[in-house]
Amino acid sequence: MSNMSNQRLLFIYNPHSGVGKVKSQLSDILEVMVQAGYSVTVHPTQAAGDAINVAAERAGDYDLVVCCGGDGTLDETVSGLMNSGKNVALGYIPAGSTNDFAASLDLPKNMKKAAEVAVSGKDFPCDVGLFGEKHFIYVAAFGLFTDVSYQTSQELKNVLGHAAYILEGVKRIGNHPSYRMRVEYEGGCIEDEFIYGMITNSLSVGGIKGMTGENVALNDGLFEVMLVRKPKNIVERNEIIAALTKLRPESDMIYTFKTKELQISPYQAIPWTLDGEFGGDQTQIHLKNLHRALTIRVPLEPDLA
């Protein structure tokens, strides 16, 4: 690999994600990178938002950026890369509790194997979501389930994984706030009252595959949108639970469509999450799919095991 001997790699990792398991495998990960011919700069994140700043300011000095952590670390690193204006390839070593996007990309759960994909996988041009001025990689959501990801304790997430999200969400379906809003998208406009909505570019959300619909592609320039109406009675409520748990959202209570852009205008400010992290209280919000805006490393052969 002598032709790569001058290649520089920026490794950003979150020392606290996934029960801090990154630390125990750090030497294995670094060995993979060095053996692939990279000169490695290591940056443990210091606080929330740190990965955004580091990637934005320093990505242009490197041939490859690799991040290691949960979905929040990935989201921050992607945001930083997008802000840098440099098209530097990104490798991702998942170490969080759900890792939705890693599952969509068929990345290995084994961290050393994921490091090998990061340095020697193939480049995949991937869509990125724009939420107002912010970026997200796989989901922007409001309502039911969304507050669960940052209100559910890290300990519970580590033990239960995605089950924690669903258990908490379903418990709240009866008394959750609803939001009246107008949703304009290519080919339509909906005005209704919703308890949940998600705009996704992922094969799974909350660790559940199939949650985002069928024929999902991560680089087709389209979001998958799901909007769940407010149930007026127990029958409608049970219909929603059945549709969500069967992962076949074919119900009058649930709107689903694909679009590359949409405008959401609620009657009041509503809290959002972006990739499982708090995205602020928003009134008017414009979402746009940035087609193939990010280059990310994926396995040469998808691992179907």
PDB file of C-alpha atoms in Angstrom:
ATOM      1  CA  MET A   1       0.000   0.000   0.000  1.00  0.00           C
ATOM      2  CA  SER A   2       2.978   2.302  -0.536  1.00  0.00           C
ATOM      3  CA  ASN A   3       0.898   4.562  -2.771  1.00  0.00           C
ATOM      4  CA  MET A   4      -1.180   5.496   0.278  1.00  0.00           C
ATOM      5  CA  SER A   5       1.703   6.240   2.612  1.00  0.00           C
ATOM      6  CA  ASN A   6       1.065   9.975   2.474  1.00  0.00           C
ATOM      7  CA  GLN A   7      -2.671   9.693   3.046  1.00  0.00           C
ATOM      8  CA  ARG A   8      -3.935  11.584   6.081  1.00  0.00           C
ATOM      9  CA  LEU A   9      -6.886  10.447   8.179  1.00  0.00           C
ATOM     10  CA  LEU A  10      -8.827  12.420  10.791  1.00  0.00           C
ATOM     11  CA  PHE A  11     -10.401  10.068  13.352  1.00  0.00           C
ATOM     12  CA  ILE A  12     -13.180  11.640  15.455  1.00  0.00           C
ATOM     13  CA  TYR A  13     -14.652   9.471  18.185  1.00  0.00           C
ATOM     14  CA  ASN A  14     -17.079   9.859  21.066  1.00  0.00           C
ATOM     15  CA  PRO A  15     -15.488   8.275  24.164  1.00  0.00           C
ATOM     16  CA  HIS A  16     -18.892   7.954  25.879  1.00  0.00           C
ATOM     17  CA  SER A  17     -21.136   6.294  23.280  1.00  0.00           C
ATOM     18  CA  GLY A  18     -22.218   2.668  23.523  1.00  0.00           C
ATOM     19  CA  VAL A  19     -21.104   2.189  27.161  1.00  0.00           C
ATOM     20  CA  GLY A  20     -17.708   3.688  26.288  1.00  0.00           C
ATOM     21  CA  LYS A  21     -16.791   0.572  24.317  1.00  0.00           C
ATOM     22  CA  VAL A  22     -14.750   2.584  21.799  1.00  0.00           C
ATOM     23  CA  LYS A  23     -11.900   2.972  24.288  1.00  0.00           C
ATOM     24  CA  SER A  24     -11.353  -0.773  24.693  1.00  0.00           C
ATOM     25  CA  GLN A  25     -11.033  -1.225  20.921  1.00  0.00           C
ATOM     26  CA  LEU A  26      -9.125   1.926  20.118  1.00  0.00           C
ATOM     27  CA  SER A  27      -5.770   0.223  19.505  1.00  0.00           C
ATOM     28  CA  ASP A  28      -7.360  -2.340  17.150  1.00  0.00           C
ATOM     29  CA  ILE A  29      -9.099   0.428  15.183  1.00  0.00           C
ATOM     30  CA  LEU A  30      -5.938   2.548  14.909  1.00  0.00           C
ATOM     31  CA  GLU A  31      -3.892  -0.472  13.849  1.00  0.00           C
ATOM     32  CA  VAL A  32      -6.279  -1.120  10.935  1.00  0.00           C
ATOM     33  CA  MET A  33      -5.938   2.500   9.818  1.00  0.00           C
ATOM     34  CA  VAL A  34      -2.145   2.594  10.052  1.00  0.00           C
ATOM     35  CA  GLN A  35      -1.780  -0.770   8.293  1.00  0.00           C
ATOM     36  CA  ALA A  36      -3.855   0.665   5.430  1.00  0.00           C
ATOM     37  CA  GLY A  37      -1.164   3.315   4.995  1.00  0.00           C
ATOM     38  CA  TYR A  38      -2.780   6.262   6.771  1.00  0.00           C
ATOM     39  CA  SER A  39      -1.176   8.826   9.009  1.00  0.00           C
ATOM     40  CA  VAL A  40      -3.852   9.218  11.709  1.00  0.00           C
ATOM     41  CA  THR A  41      -4.864  12.237  13.787  1.00  0.00           C
ATOM     42  CA  VAL A  42      -7.110  11.225  16.698  1.00  0.00           C
ATOM     43  CA  HIS A  43      -9.710  13.573  18.193  1.00  0.00           C
ATOM     44  CA  PRO A  44     -11.919  12.419  21.125  1.00  0.00           C
ATOM     45  CA  THR A  45     -14.987  14.667  21.215  1.00  0.00           C
ATOM     46  CA  GLN A  46     -15.035  16.986  24.225  1.00  0.00           C
ATOM     47  CA  ALA A  47     -18.673  18.078  24.311  1.00  0.00           C
ATOM     48  CA  ALA A  48     -21.873  18.242  22.281  1.00  0.00           C
ATOM     49  CA  GLY A  49     -21.219  20.049  18.997  1.00  0.00           C
ATOM     50  CA  ASP A  50     -17.469  19.410  19.094  1.00  0.00           C
ATOM     51  CA  ALA A  51     -17.490  17.007  16.117  1.00  0.00           C
ATOM     52  CA  ILE A  52     -19.283  19.644  13.993  1.00  0.00           C
ATOM     53  CA  ASN A  53     -16.559  22.216  14.624  1.00  0.00           C
ATOM     54  CA  VAL A  54     -13.632  19.829  14.219  1.00  0.00           C
ATOM     55  CA  ALA A  55     -14.946  18.380  10.942  1.00  0.00           C
ATOM     56  CA  ALA A  56     -15.857  21.819   9.570  1.00  0.00           C
ATOM     57  CA  GLU A  57     -12.479  23.400  10.383  1.00  0.00           C
ATOM     58  CA  ARG A  58     -10.129  20.497   9.675  1.00  0.00           C
ATOM     59  CA  ALA A  59     -11.688  18.114   7.118  1.00  0.00           C
ATOM     60  CA  GLY A  60     -10.066  19.929   4.205  1.00  0.00           C
ATOM     61  CA  ASP A  61      -6.590  18.982   5.490  1.00  0.00           C
ATOM     62  CA  TYR A  62      -7.332  15.237   5.289  1.00  0.00           C
ATOM     63  CA  ASP A  63      -7.912  12.573   2.636  1.00  0.00           C
ATOM     64  CA  LEU A  64     -10.437  10.689   4.770  1.00  0.00           C
ATOM     65  CA  VAL A  65     -12.506  11.467   7.873  1.00  0.00           C
ATOM     66  CA  VAL A  66     -13.664   8.565  10.057  1.00  0.00           C
ATOM     67  CA  CYS A  67     -16.086   9.023  12.932  1.00  0.00           C
ATOM     68  CA  CYS A  68     -16.883   6.527  15.660  1.00  0.00           C
ATOM     69  CA  GLY A  69     -19.855   6.810  18.005  1.00  0.00           C
ATOM     70  CA  GLY A  70     -23.634   6.720  17.885  1.00  0.00           C
ATOM     71  CA  ASP A  71     -26.056   8.391  15.496  1.00  0.00           C
ATOM     72  CA  GLY A  72     -25.467  11.749  17.227  1.00  0.00           C
ATOM     73  CA  THR A  73     -21.714  11.624  16.543  1.00  0.00           C
ATOM     74  CA  LEU A  74     -22.398  10.681  12.921  1.00  0.00           C
ATOM     75  CA  ASP A  75     -24.910  13.522  12.559  1.00  0.00           C
ATOM     76  CA  GLU A  76     -22.418  16.060  13.959  1.00  0.00           C
ATOM     77  CA  THR A  77     -19.567  14.845  11.753  1.00  0.00           C
ATOM     78  CA  VAL A  78     -21.755  14.932   8.632  1.00  0.00           C
ATOM     79  CA  SER A  79     -22.933  18.460   9.541  1.00  0.00           C
ATOM     80  CA  GLY A  80     -19.306  19.546   9.951  1.00  0.00           C
ATOM     81  CA  LEU A  81     -18.305  18.020   6.608  1.00  0.00           C
ATOM     82  CA  MET A  82     -21.217  19.750   4.864  1.00  0.00           C
ATOM     83  CA  ASN A  83     -20.260  23.068   6.508  1.00  0.00           C
ATOM     84  CA  SER A  84     -16.624  22.621   5.429  1.00  0.00           C
ATOM     85  CA  GLY A  85     -17.610  22.715   1.770  1.00  0.00           C
ATOM     86  CA  LYS A  86     -15.042  19.965   1.065  1.00  0.00           C
ATOM     87  CA  ASN A  87     -16.092  16.637  -0.431  1.00  0.00           C
ATOM     88  CA  VAL A  88     -13.932  14.429   1.802  1.00  0.00           C
ATOM     89  CA  ALA A  89     -15.026  10.788   2.066  1.00  0.00           C
ATOM     90  CA  LEU A  90     -16.438   9.711   5.432  1.00  0.00           C
ATOM     91  CA  GLY A  91     -15.969   6.362   7.150  1.00  0.00           C
ATOM     92  CA  TYR A  92     -18.275   5.400  10.021  1.00  0.00           C
ATOM     93  CA  ILE A  93     -17.592   2.978  12.870  1.00  0.00           C
ATOM     94  CA  PRO A  94     -20.903   2.542  14.724  1.00  0.00           C
ATOM     95  CA  ALA A  95     -20.687   2.402  18.526  1.00  0.00           C
ATOM     96  CA  GLY A  96     -24.041   3.686  19.781  1.00  0.00           C
ATOM     97  CA  SER A  97     -27.175   1.937  20.992  1.00  0.00           C
ATOM     98  CA  THR A  98     -29.297   1.889  17.814  1.00  0.00           C
ATOM     99  CA  ASN A  99     -27.124   2.922  14.824  1.00  0.00           C
ATOM    100  CA  ASP A 100     -29.997   3.186  12.336  1.00  0.00           C
ATOM    101  CA  PHE A 101     -27.924   4.556   9.516  1.00  0.00           C
ATOM    102  CA  ALA A 102     -25.174   1.956   9.958  1.00  0.00           C
ATOM    103  CA  ALA A 103     -27.827  -0.751   9.537  1.00  0.00           C
ATOM    104  CA  SER A 104     -29.032   0.924   6.340  1.00  0.00           C
ATOM    105  CA  LEU A 105     -25.482   0.883   4.949  1.00  0.00           C
ATOM    106  CA  ASP A 106     -24.819  -2.759   5.934  1.00  0.00           C
ATOM    107  CA  LEU A 107     -21.883  -1.688   8.074  1.00  0.00           C
ATOM    108  CA  PRO A 108     -20.461  -4.424  10.334  1.00  0.00           C
ATOM    109  CA  LYS A 109     -21.370  -4.258  14.022  1.00  0.00           C
ATOM    110  CA  ASN A 110     -17.845  -5.461  14.834  1.00  0.00           C
ATOM    111  CA  MET A 111     -15.802  -2.274  15.280  1.00  0.00           C
ATOM    112  CA  LYS A 112     -12.549  -3.609  13.826  1.00  0.00           C
ATOM    113  CA  LYS A 113     -14.396  -4.841  10.722  1.00  0.00           C
ATOM    114  CA  ALA A 114     -16.162  -1.483  10.430  1.00  0.00           C
ATOM    115  CA  ALA A 115     -12.741   0.204  10.595  1.00  0.00           C
ATOM    116  CA  GLU A 116     -11.610  -1.986   7.693  1.00  0.00           C
ATOM    117  CA  VAL A 117     -14.636  -0.840   5.668  1.00  0.00           C
ATOM    118  CA  ALA A 118     -13.835   2.778   6.561  1.00  0.00           C
ATOM    119  CA  VAL A 119     -10.315   2.554   5.097  1.00  0.00           C
ATOM    120  CA  SER A 120     -10.841   0.115   2.220  1.00  0.00           C
ATOM    121  CA  GLY A 121     -14.569   0.029   1.378  1.00  0.00           C
ATOM    122  CA  LYS A 122     -16.127   1.575  -1.688  1.00  0.00           C
ATOM    123  CA  ASP A 123     -17.312   5.169  -1.940  1.00  0.00           C
ATOM    124  CA  PHE A 124     -21.091   5.551  -1.900  1.00  0.00           C
ATOM    125  CA  PRO A 125     -22.675   8.904  -2.843  1.00  0.00           C
ATOM    126  CA  CYS A 126     -25.403   9.441  -0.280  1.00  0.00           C
ATOM    127  CA  ASP A 127     -28.235  11.945   0.136  1.00  0.00           C
ATOM    128  CA  VAL A 128     -28.198  14.398   3.044  1.00  0.00           C
ATOM    129  CA  GLY A 129     -31.218  16.195   4.472  1.00  0.00           C
ATOM    130  CA  LEU A 130     -31.345  19.958   4.928  1.00  0.00           C
ATOM    131  CA  PHE A 131     -33.659  21.097   7.736  1.00  0.00           C
ATOM    132  CA  GLY A 132     -33.761  24.879   7.546  1.00  0.00           C
ATOM    133  CA  GLU A 133     -30.057  25.651   7.976  1.00  0.00           C
ATOM    134  CA  LYS A 134     -29.178  22.351   9.705  1.00  0.00           C
ATOM    135  CA  HIS A 135     -28.194  19.020   8.177  1.00  0.00           C
ATOM    136  CA  PHE A 136     -29.417  15.542   9.065  1.00  0.00           C
ATOM    137  CA  ILE A 137     -28.353  12.184   7.706  1.00  0.00           C
ATOM    138  CA  TYR A 138     -31.325   9.882   8.236  1.00  0.00           C
ATOM    139  CA  VAL A 139     -34.356  11.284  10.082  1.00  0.00           C
ATOM    140  CA  ALA A 140     -36.096  14.512  11.060  1.00  0.00           C
ATOM    141  CA  ALA A 141     -39.138  13.848  13.242  1.00  0.00           C
ATOM    142  CA  PHE A 142     -41.690  15.370  15.600  1.00  0.00           C
ATOM    143  CA  GLY A 143     -44.252  14.082  18.074  1.00  0.00           C
ATOM    144  CA  LEU A 144     -44.672  10.558  19.446  1.00  0.00           C
ATOM    145  CA  PHE A 145     -41.421   8.585  19.861  1.00  0.00           C
ATOM    146  CA  THR A 146     -39.222  11.593  19.115  1.00  0.00           C
ATOM    147  CA  ASP A 147     -38.776  12.811  22.677  1.00  0.00           C
ATOM    148  CA  VAL A 148     -38.152   9.209  23.714  1.00  0.00           C
ATOM    149  CA  SER A 149     -34.660   9.100  22.236  1.00  0.00           C
ATOM    150  CA  TYR A 150     -33.324  11.818  24.514  1.00  0.00           C
ATOM    151  CA  GLN A 151     -35.617  11.214  27.494  1.00  0.00           C
ATOM    152  CA  THR A 152     -35.025   7.473  27.688  1.00  0.00           C
ATOM    153  CA  SER A 153     -32.000   6.918  29.900  1.00  0.00           C
ATOM    154  CA  GLN A 154     -28.730   5.798  28.300  1.00  0.00           C
ATOM    155  CA  GLU A 155     -28.761   2.748  30.613  1.00  0.00           C
ATOM    156  CA  LEU A 156     -32.206   1.696  29.362  1.00  0.00           C
ATOM    157  CA  LYS A 157     -31.128   2.231  25.743  1.00  0.00           C
ATOM    158  CA  ASN A 158     -28.040   0.076  26.263  1.00  0.00           C
ATOM    159  CA  VAL A 159     -30.115  -2.740  27.767  1.00  0.00           C
ATOM    160  CA  LEU A 160     -33.171  -2.656  25.517  1.00  0.00           C
ATOM    161  CA  GLY A 161     -31.899  -1.067  22.307  1.00  0.00           C
ATOM    162  CA  HIS A 162     -34.738  -0.159  19.961  1.00  0.00           C
ATOM    163  CA  ALA A 163     -37.349  -1.840  22.163  1.00  0.00           C
ATOM    164  CA  ALA A 164     -36.942   1.052  24.609  1.00  0.00           C
ATOM    165  CA  TYR A 165     -38.085   3.519  21.958  1.00  0.00           C
ATOM    166  CA  ILE A 166     -41.191   1.592  21.012  1.00  0.00           C
ATOM    167  CA  LEU A 167     -42.206   0.690  24.571  1.00  0.00           C
ATOM    168  CA  GLU A 168     -41.956   4.312  25.667  1.00  0.00           C
ATOM    169  CA  GLY A 169     -43.695   5.604  22.537  1.00  0.00           C
ATOM    170  CA  VAL A 170     -46.660   3.243  22.694  1.00  0.00           C
ATOM    171  CA  LYS A 171     -47.160   4.007  26.401  1.00  0.00           C
ATOM    172  CA  ARG A 172     -47.684   7.655  25.491  1.00  0.00           C
ATOM    173  CA  ILE A 173     -49.901   7.332  22.428  1.00  0.00           C
ATOM    174  CA  GLY A 174     -53.089   8.117  24.374  1.00  0.00           C
ATOM    175  CA  ASN A 175     -52.078  11.428  25.920  1.00  0.00           C
ATOM    176  CA  HIS A 176     -49.483  12.737  23.534  1.00  0.00           C
ATOM    177  CA  PRO A 177     -49.818  16.288  22.201  1.00  0.00           C
ATOM    178  CA  SER A 178     -50.979  16.679  18.628  1.00  0.00           C
ATOM    179  CA  TYR A 179     -50.052  19.365  16.138  1.00  0.00           C
ATOM    180  CA  ARG A 180     -52.262  20.914  13.479  1.00  0.00           C
ATOM    181  CA  MET A 181     -50.234  21.810  10.421  1.00  0.00           C
ATOM    182  CA  ARG A 182     -50.134  22.350   6.702  1.00  0.00           C
ATOM    183  CA  VAL A 183     -47.675  20.167   4.777  1.00  0.00           C
ATOM    184  CA  GLU A 184     -46.839  21.172   1.199  1.00  0.00           C
ATOM    185  CA  TYR A 185     -44.803  18.848  -0.983  1.00  0.00           C
ATOM    186  CA  GLU A 186     -44.294  18.021  -4.662  1.00  0.00           C
ATOM    187  CA  GLY A 187     -47.646  16.899  -5.903  1.00  0.00           C
ATOM    188  CA  GLY A 188     -49.748  17.714  -2.887  1.00  0.00           C
ATOM    189  CA  CYS A 189     -50.775  19.604   0.206  1.00  0.00           C
ATOM    190  CA  ILE A 190     -52.171  18.135   3.438  1.00  0.00           C
ATOM    191  CA  GLU A 191     -53.786  19.965   6.322  1.00  0.00           C
ATOM    192  CA  ASP A 192     -54.504  17.829   9.370  1.00  0.00           C
ATOM    193  CA  GLU A 193     -53.705  17.180  13.019  1.00  0.00           C
ATOM    194  CA  PHE A 194     -50.771  14.833  13.677  1.00  0.00           C
ATOM    195  CA  ILE A 195     -49.265  13.059  16.685  1.00  0.00           C
ATOM    196  CA  TYR A 196     -46.157  11.983  14.784  1.00  0.00           C
ATOM    197  CA  GLY A 197     -44.242  12.741  11.634  1.00  0.00           C
ATOM    198  CA  MET A 198     -40.922  11.637  10.194  1.00  0.00           C
ATOM    199  CA  ILE A 199     -38.960  12.629   7.118  1.00  0.00           C
ATOM    200  CA  THR A 200     -36.374   9.926   6.503  1.00  0.00           C
ATOM    201  CA  ASN A 201     -33.534   8.726   4.326  1.00  0.00           C
ATOM    202  CA  SER A 202     -32.969   5.392   6.027  1.00  0.00           C
ATOM    203  CA  LEU A 203     -34.047   1.760   5.936  1.00  0.00           C
ATOM    204  CA  SER A 204     -34.676   1.713   9.684  1.00  0.00           C
ATOM    205  CA  VAL A 205     -35.693   4.088  12.463  1.00  0.00           C
ATOM    206  CA  GLY A 206     -35.416   3.312  16.167  1.00  0.00           C
ATOM    207  CA  GLY A 207     -33.629   0.101  15.184  1.00  0.00           C
ATOM    208  CA  ILE A 208     -36.650  -1.191  13.282  1.00  0.00           C
ATOM    209  CA  LYS A 209     -36.173  -2.136   9.645  1.00  0.00           C
ATOM    210  CA  GLY A 210     -39.098  -1.500   7.341  1.00  0.00           C
ATOM    211  CA  MET A 211     -40.361   1.427   9.414  1.00  0.00           C
ATOM    212  CA  THR A 212     -39.717   3.888   6.565  1.00  0.00           C
ATOM    213  CA  GLY A 213     -41.581   2.052   3.789  1.00  0.00           C
ATOM    214  CA  GLU A 214     -40.645  -0.008   0.762  1.00  0.00           C
ATOM    215  CA  ASN A 215     -38.187   0.496  -2.115  1.00  0.00           C
ATOM    216  CA  VAL A 216     -36.124   2.948  -0.075  1.00  0.00           C
ATOM    217  CA  ALA A 217     -32.881   4.116  -1.689  1.00  0.00           C
ATOM    218  CA  LEU A 218     -30.363   6.270   0.176  1.00  0.00           C
ATOM    219  CA  ASN A 219     -29.238   8.117  -2.960  1.00  0.00           C
ATOM    220  CA  ASP A 220     -32.396   8.652  -5.040  1.00  0.00           C
ATOM    221  CA  GLY A 221     -32.857  12.292  -4.047  1.00  0.00           C
ATOM    222  CA  LEU A 222     -36.135  11.510  -2.277  1.00  0.00           C
ATOM    223  CA  PHE A 223     -37.261  11.558   1.336  1.00  0.00           C
ATOM    224  CA  GLU A 224     -39.746   8.998   2.666  1.00  0.00           C
ATOM    225  CA  VAL A 225     -42.401  10.850   4.665  1.00  0.00           C
ATOM    226  CA  MET A 226     -44.778   9.362   7.250  1.00  0.00           C
ATOM    227  CA  LEU A 227     -47.432  11.439   9.054  1.00  0.00           C
ATOM    228  CA  VAL A 228     -49.654   9.851  11.726  1.00  0.00           C
ATOM    229  CA  ARG A 229     -53.042  11.510  12.325  1.00  0.00           C
ATOM    230  CA  LYS A 230     -54.413  12.195  15.783  1.00  0.00           C
ATOM    231  CA  PRO A 231     -56.724   9.324  16.817  1.00  0.00           C
ATOM    232  CA  LYS A 232     -60.223  10.458  17.877  1.00  0.00           C
ATOM    233  CA  ASN A 233     -61.086   7.245  19.718  1.00  0.00           C
ATOM    234  CA  ILE A 234     -59.681   3.942  20.936  1.00  0.00           C
ATOM    235  CA  VAL A 235     -60.448   2.199  17.616  1.00  0.00           C
ATOM    236  CA  GLU A 236     -58.339   4.685  15.676  1.00  0.00           C
ATOM    237  CA  ARG A 237     -55.631   4.506  18.313  1.00  0.00           C
ATOM    238  CA  ASN A 238     -55.487   0.715  18.054  1.00  0.00           C
ATOM    239  CA  GLU A 239     -55.415   0.963  14.255  1.00  0.00           C
ATOM    240  CA  ILE A 240     -52.317   3.183  14.482  1.00  0.00           C
ATOM    241  CA  ILE A 241     -50.564   0.817  16.900  1.00  0.00           C
ATOM    242  CA  ALA A 242     -51.386  -2.147  14.654  1.00  0.00           C
ATOM    243  CA  ALA A 243     -50.134  -0.357  11.547  1.00  0.00           C
ATOM    244  CA  LEU A 244     -46.882   0.707  13.238  1.00  0.00           C
ATOM    245  CA  THR A 245     -46.135  -2.624  14.898  1.00  0.00           C
ATOM    246  CA  LYS A 246     -46.918  -4.623  11.765  1.00  0.00           C
ATOM    247  CA  LEU A 247     -44.647  -2.223   9.870  1.00  0.00           C
ATOM    248  CA  ARG A 248     -47.263  -1.963   7.150  1.00  0.00           C
ATOM    249  CA  PRO A 249     -48.459   1.607   7.408  1.00  0.00           C
ATOM    250  CA  GLU A 250     -51.452   1.086   5.137  1.00  0.00           C
ATOM    251  CA  SER A 251     -54.096   2.919   7.086  1.00  0.00           C
ATOM    252  CA  ASP A 252     -56.357   5.940   6.729  1.00  0.00           C
ATOM    253  CA  MET A 253     -54.669   7.168   9.906  1.00  0.00           C
ATOM    254  CA  ILE A 254     -51.229   7.367   8.288  1.00  0.00           C
ATOM    255  CA  TYR A 255     -50.093   9.383   5.262  1.00  0.00           C
ATOM    256  CA  THR A 256     -46.981   8.158   3.425  1.00  0.00           C
ATOM    257  CA  PHE A 257     -45.329   9.669   0.360  1.00  0.00           C
ATOM    258  CA  LYS A 258     -41.941  10.426  -1.223  1.00  0.00           C
ATOM    259  CA  THR A 259     -40.689  13.901  -2.089  1.00  0.00           C
ATOM    260  CA  LYS A 260     -37.424  15.770  -2.551  1.00  0.00           C
ATOM    261  CA  GLU A 261     -38.665  18.901  -0.781  1.00  0.00           C
ATOM    262  CA  LEU A 262     -41.417  19.927   1.623  1.00  0.00           C
ATOM    263  CA  GLN A 263     -42.629  22.877   3.649  1.00  0.00           C
ATOM    264  CA  ILE A 264     -44.188  22.266   7.067  1.00  0.00           C
ATOM    265  CA  SER A 265     -46.260  25.065   8.604  1.00  0.00           C
ATOM    266  CA  PRO A 266     -47.645  24.198  12.049  1.00  0.00           C
ATOM    267  CA  TYR A 267     -50.088  26.415  13.919  1.00  0.00           C
ATOM    268  CA  GLN A 268     -47.673  26.515  16.868  1.00  0.00           C
ATOM    269  CA  ALA A 269     -43.951  25.911  17.447  1.00  0.00           C
ATOM    270  CA  ILE A 270     -43.203  22.186  17.703  1.00  0.00           C
ATOM    271  CA  PRO A 271     -40.103  20.358  18.995  1.00  0.00           C
ATOM    272  CA  TRP A 272     -38.139  18.278  16.456  1.00  0.00           C
ATOM    273  CA  THR A 273     -35.406  15.710  16.605  1.00  0.00           C
ATOM    274  CA  LEU A 274     -32.700  15.382  13.970  1.00  0.00           C
ATOM    275  CA  ASP A 275     -31.002  11.973  13.905  1.00  0.00           C
ATOM    276  CA  GLY A 276     -32.177  11.313  17.466  1.00  0.00           C
ATOM    277  CA  GLU A 277     -30.840  14.599  18.891  1.00  0.00           C
ATOM    278  CA  PHE A 278     -32.941  17.629  19.840  1.00  0.00           C
ATOM    279  CA  GLY A 279     -33.458  19.861  16.785  1.00  0.00           C
ATOM    280  CA  GLY A 280     -35.152  22.817  18.479  1.00  0.00           C
ATOM    281  CA  ASP A 281     -38.699  24.200  18.530  1.00  0.00           C
ATOM    282  CA  GLN A 282     -39.702  25.230  15.011  1.00  0.00           C
ATOM    283  CA  THR A 283     -42.624  26.983  13.362  1.00  0.00           C
ATOM    284  CA  GLN A 284     -42.159  27.249   9.583  1.00  0.00           C
ATOM    285  CA  ILE A 285     -39.652  24.667   8.411  1.00  0.00           C
ATOM    286  CA  HIS A 286     -38.377  23.861   4.927  1.00  0.00           C
ATOM    287  CA  LEU A 287     -36.798  20.461   4.279  1.00  0.00           C
ATOM    288  CA  LYS A 288     -34.769  19.638   1.192  1.00  0.00           C
ATOM    289  CA  ASN A 289     -32.992  16.508   0.014  1.00  0.00           C
ATOM    290  CA  LEU A 290     -29.397  17.279  -1.031  1.00  0.00           C
ATOM    291  CA  HIS A 291     -28.930  14.610  -3.687  1.00  0.00           C
ATOM    292  CA  ARG A 292     -25.709  12.584  -3.258  1.00  0.00           C
ATOM    293  CA  ALA A 293     -24.099  15.385  -1.253  1.00  0.00           C
ATOM    294  CA  LEU A 294     -21.986  13.087   0.956  1.00  0.00           C
ATOM    295  CA  THR A 295     -19.471  10.369   0.061  1.00  0.00           C
ATOM    296  CA  ILE A 296     -19.531   7.569   2.630  1.00  0.00           C
ATOM    297  CA  ARG A 297     -17.570   4.301   2.758  1.00  0.00           C
ATOM    298  CA  VAL A 298     -19.601   1.086   2.527  1.00  0.00           C
ATOM    299  CA  PRO A 299     -18.640  -2.612   2.280  1.00  0.00           C
ATOM    300  CA  LEU A 300     -17.361  -3.823  -1.105  1.00  0.00           C
ATOM    301  CA  GLU A 301     -19.837  -6.704  -0.862  1.00  0.00           C
ATOM    302  CA  PRO A 302     -22.950  -6.186   1.251  1.00  0.00           C
ATOM    303  CA  ASP A 303     -22.883  -8.472   4.277  1.00  0.00           C
ATOM    304  CA  LEU A 304     -26.221 -10.249   4.178  1.00  0.00           C
ATOM    305  CA  ALA A 305     -25.522 -12.498   7.146  1.00  0.00           C
TER     306      ALA A 305
END
